[in-house]
Amino acid sequence: MNRRTFFKLSWGTVGLAALVSAIGVSLAAVVRFLMPSVFYEPPQAFKIGTPGDFAFGAPQFLVEEKIYVFHDRDKGFSVASAVCTHLGCTVAHFQSDEKFHCPCHGSVFAADGSVQHGPAPRALDWFEVTLARDGQLRVDKNKVVPPTYRLMV
Amino acid sequence: MNLLQEIWQSIVRRDSLSTDKGKSELVFLNVWLHIHPAKVKKENMKFRHSFYLGFITFFLFLILITTGIALMCYYRPYPPQAYQDMKDLQFVVFMGPFLRNMHRWAAHGMVVCVFLHMCRVFYTGSYKKPRQFNWVIGVFLLLLTLGLSFTGYLLPWDQLAYWAITVGTNIGSYAPLIGGQVRELLLGGHSVGEAALLRFYVLHVAVLPSLVILLTIVHFWRVRKDGGLSRPVWKLKPERETLVTIGAPAEAAPLTVKASTTKTYGLMEVVTGKPIFETVSAEEEEDTVFSFPYAFVREAVTLMATVTTIMVMSLFLNAPLEELANPAKTPNPAKAPWYFLGLQELVSHSALLGGVVAPALMVLALIAIPYIDRNPSRRPRDRKWVLWLFTIFVVANLVLIVIGTFFRGPGWALVPPWVHVVGGAE
């Protein structure tokens, strides 16, 4: 390799590397630009009211939060997600068989959220529920807990 | 009078259309018409060869652009105003329902015609050499059409729109590794909300139409460069070697050689006297007519028929508008747009296999068709296998869509369309 070829090759390599990295960085910037830095969505952790607001027996469905709040006389509070794990439809809890039914593709979840029927790939989520300092119940959707989790008040 | 003539002449700059020169100049001196050749083969224009499906698709796209721009004047892509604007378009805006109906039926028509056009190109073997890559462009145009239809589906922000897009984008999130992130990128959030509406709007009115226009230009250009519409199957020449004679007519001995089927000949020079070689057989020359008026009249009639059909449909069939989108209440059953119901049917059996693997394989197979099918013959009797395979593919898709559309009731249970379910399973 003579001097001329050497320089041609090196400049070519440097140029190509610069071009490729410029394109790469630009693409990464575009993807990052499209990922919102702020979500104007309902918060993932929120308060749902005092324990006295929830009657025993049938779960209460919170529309905005898409959760079912169970209040058992002996065991206490538990909170289930109402979002079907298949394709995100809102499941309905039937008092008659105490199961969750999805209207979209017919998935059925047992009382503990486990899949009994249909295409759902996994059980319904259960969320952590705690008692906040002001006496209200606080649900955190970021914290998934086992279906046996209960909050005794 | 002379001045008027001069002005007219300064605009058109061609000879009278009563002459052949004028007819040619009309085509190649006009920027809008010059995508046509000056002369076309009569048989290639036969309706029973192409059913004019490509043209119809293109004209539907023109209708969509015009009505879409009109609708944009009364639409704000922001919940809940978006829904209120739909109500205004439905009840307040002059001709609002008519425009909205036209936009919707043209959109559905475009999905149908793009698909039928693809079938026609397949059955006539028109994707074969040298048109392989134009088929690939066509597949991308089909995908863009579906994308346009899907993004437009959300914009009314009613229950139908909201849940179709919720289900539709969740199907995408099953794609391994990147599915979830792609969905978030598309929605601009974790669920279908105001960010998603704005993004779908931007895709629907700017990004996707621009891509369709760009690819359509390439698509048309390549059709033109490959000699216009493909030869109808019934006009294909018999597979025998044709011999042509090359040589000077008088002194030298004529040379007889095999005619090339792969080369094309252009005019190199003009000489007086008898031609020393032929590029076009007499039979082919007879078969050719000027684009003006033969091709243009057919196109104009197709355009008028397309517009009229959409207008008549829009007079009698109303685009649906349900109640305001309600994230808490899933309609039962919740269905994706009809052309994705085959997909939803597959997804109801297995989300990963049906929602990701099967459609990905389908698209890849479509793209690869011209490179897999290397049989050069376009005659149906030489292509029995491929024709059967493609027919099975088409029928399977249709059957799945019909099942998803008409045979799925509340809870996605199998319910025949003639059985009326009251109230659902609540």
XYZ file of C-alpha atoms in Angstrom, chain A residues 31 33-36 39-41 44 61 63-64 66 85-92 94 102-107 118-119 121, chain B residues 162-163 166-167 170-171 174 185 188-191 194 199 327-328 330-334 344 347-349 351 410-412 425-426:
62
model
C -36.900 8.607 18.626
C -38.019 13.481 20.600
C -41.077 11.305 20.040
C -40.915 9.943 23.581
C -42.768 12.494 25.714
C -47.134 12.534 30.393
C -50.368 14.448 30.862
C -52.022 11.294 32.082
C -50.092 5.966 38.620
C -65.407 -0.254 40.291
C -64.102 4.283 36.452
C -61.210 6.709 35.955
C -59.866 1.274 36.054
C -53.999 -8.556 30.059
C -54.831 -9.603 26.502
C -55.581 -6.418 24.584
C -56.448 -3.821 27.193
C -60.237 -3.931 27.274
C -61.955 -3.220 30.582
C -63.091 -6.421 32.292
C -66.456 -6.659 34.072
C -69.929 -10.496 37.679
C -63.558 -9.543 29.178
C -65.962 -8.330 26.467
C -63.389 -8.246 23.664
C -62.136 -11.789 23.235
C -63.991 -13.686 25.928
C -61.231 -14.105 28.509
C -59.748 -17.373 26.689
C -56.636 -15.894 25.114
C -51.679 -14.533 28.486
C -61.480 4.632 20.966
C -61.853 0.887 21.446
C -57.105 0.428 21.972
C -57.460 -3.136 20.728
C -52.440 -3.567 21.901
C -52.096 -6.159 19.154
C -47.189 -8.174 21.420
C -44.122 5.968 20.766
C -47.282 9.288 23.040
C -48.410 7.762 26.336
C -49.394 4.556 28.077
C -52.959 4.449 26.867
C -55.044 13.154 23.930
C -50.128 11.850 16.921
C -62.230 4.695 28.597
C -64.174 3.079 31.444
C -65.723 -1.246 26.829
C -68.469 -1.951 24.290
C -69.278 -5.622 24.046
C -67.977 -6.916 21.727
C -65.192 -4.395 21.006
C -58.437 -9.800 15.646
C -55.497 -12.727 18.032
C -58.488 -14.165 19.880
C -56.811 -17.561 19.552
C -51.928 -13.012 20.653
C -70.671 -10.358 22.981
C -67.642 -11.821 24.745
C -66.307 -12.768 21.280
C -73.597 -10.730 28.830
C -73.927 -8.145 31.587
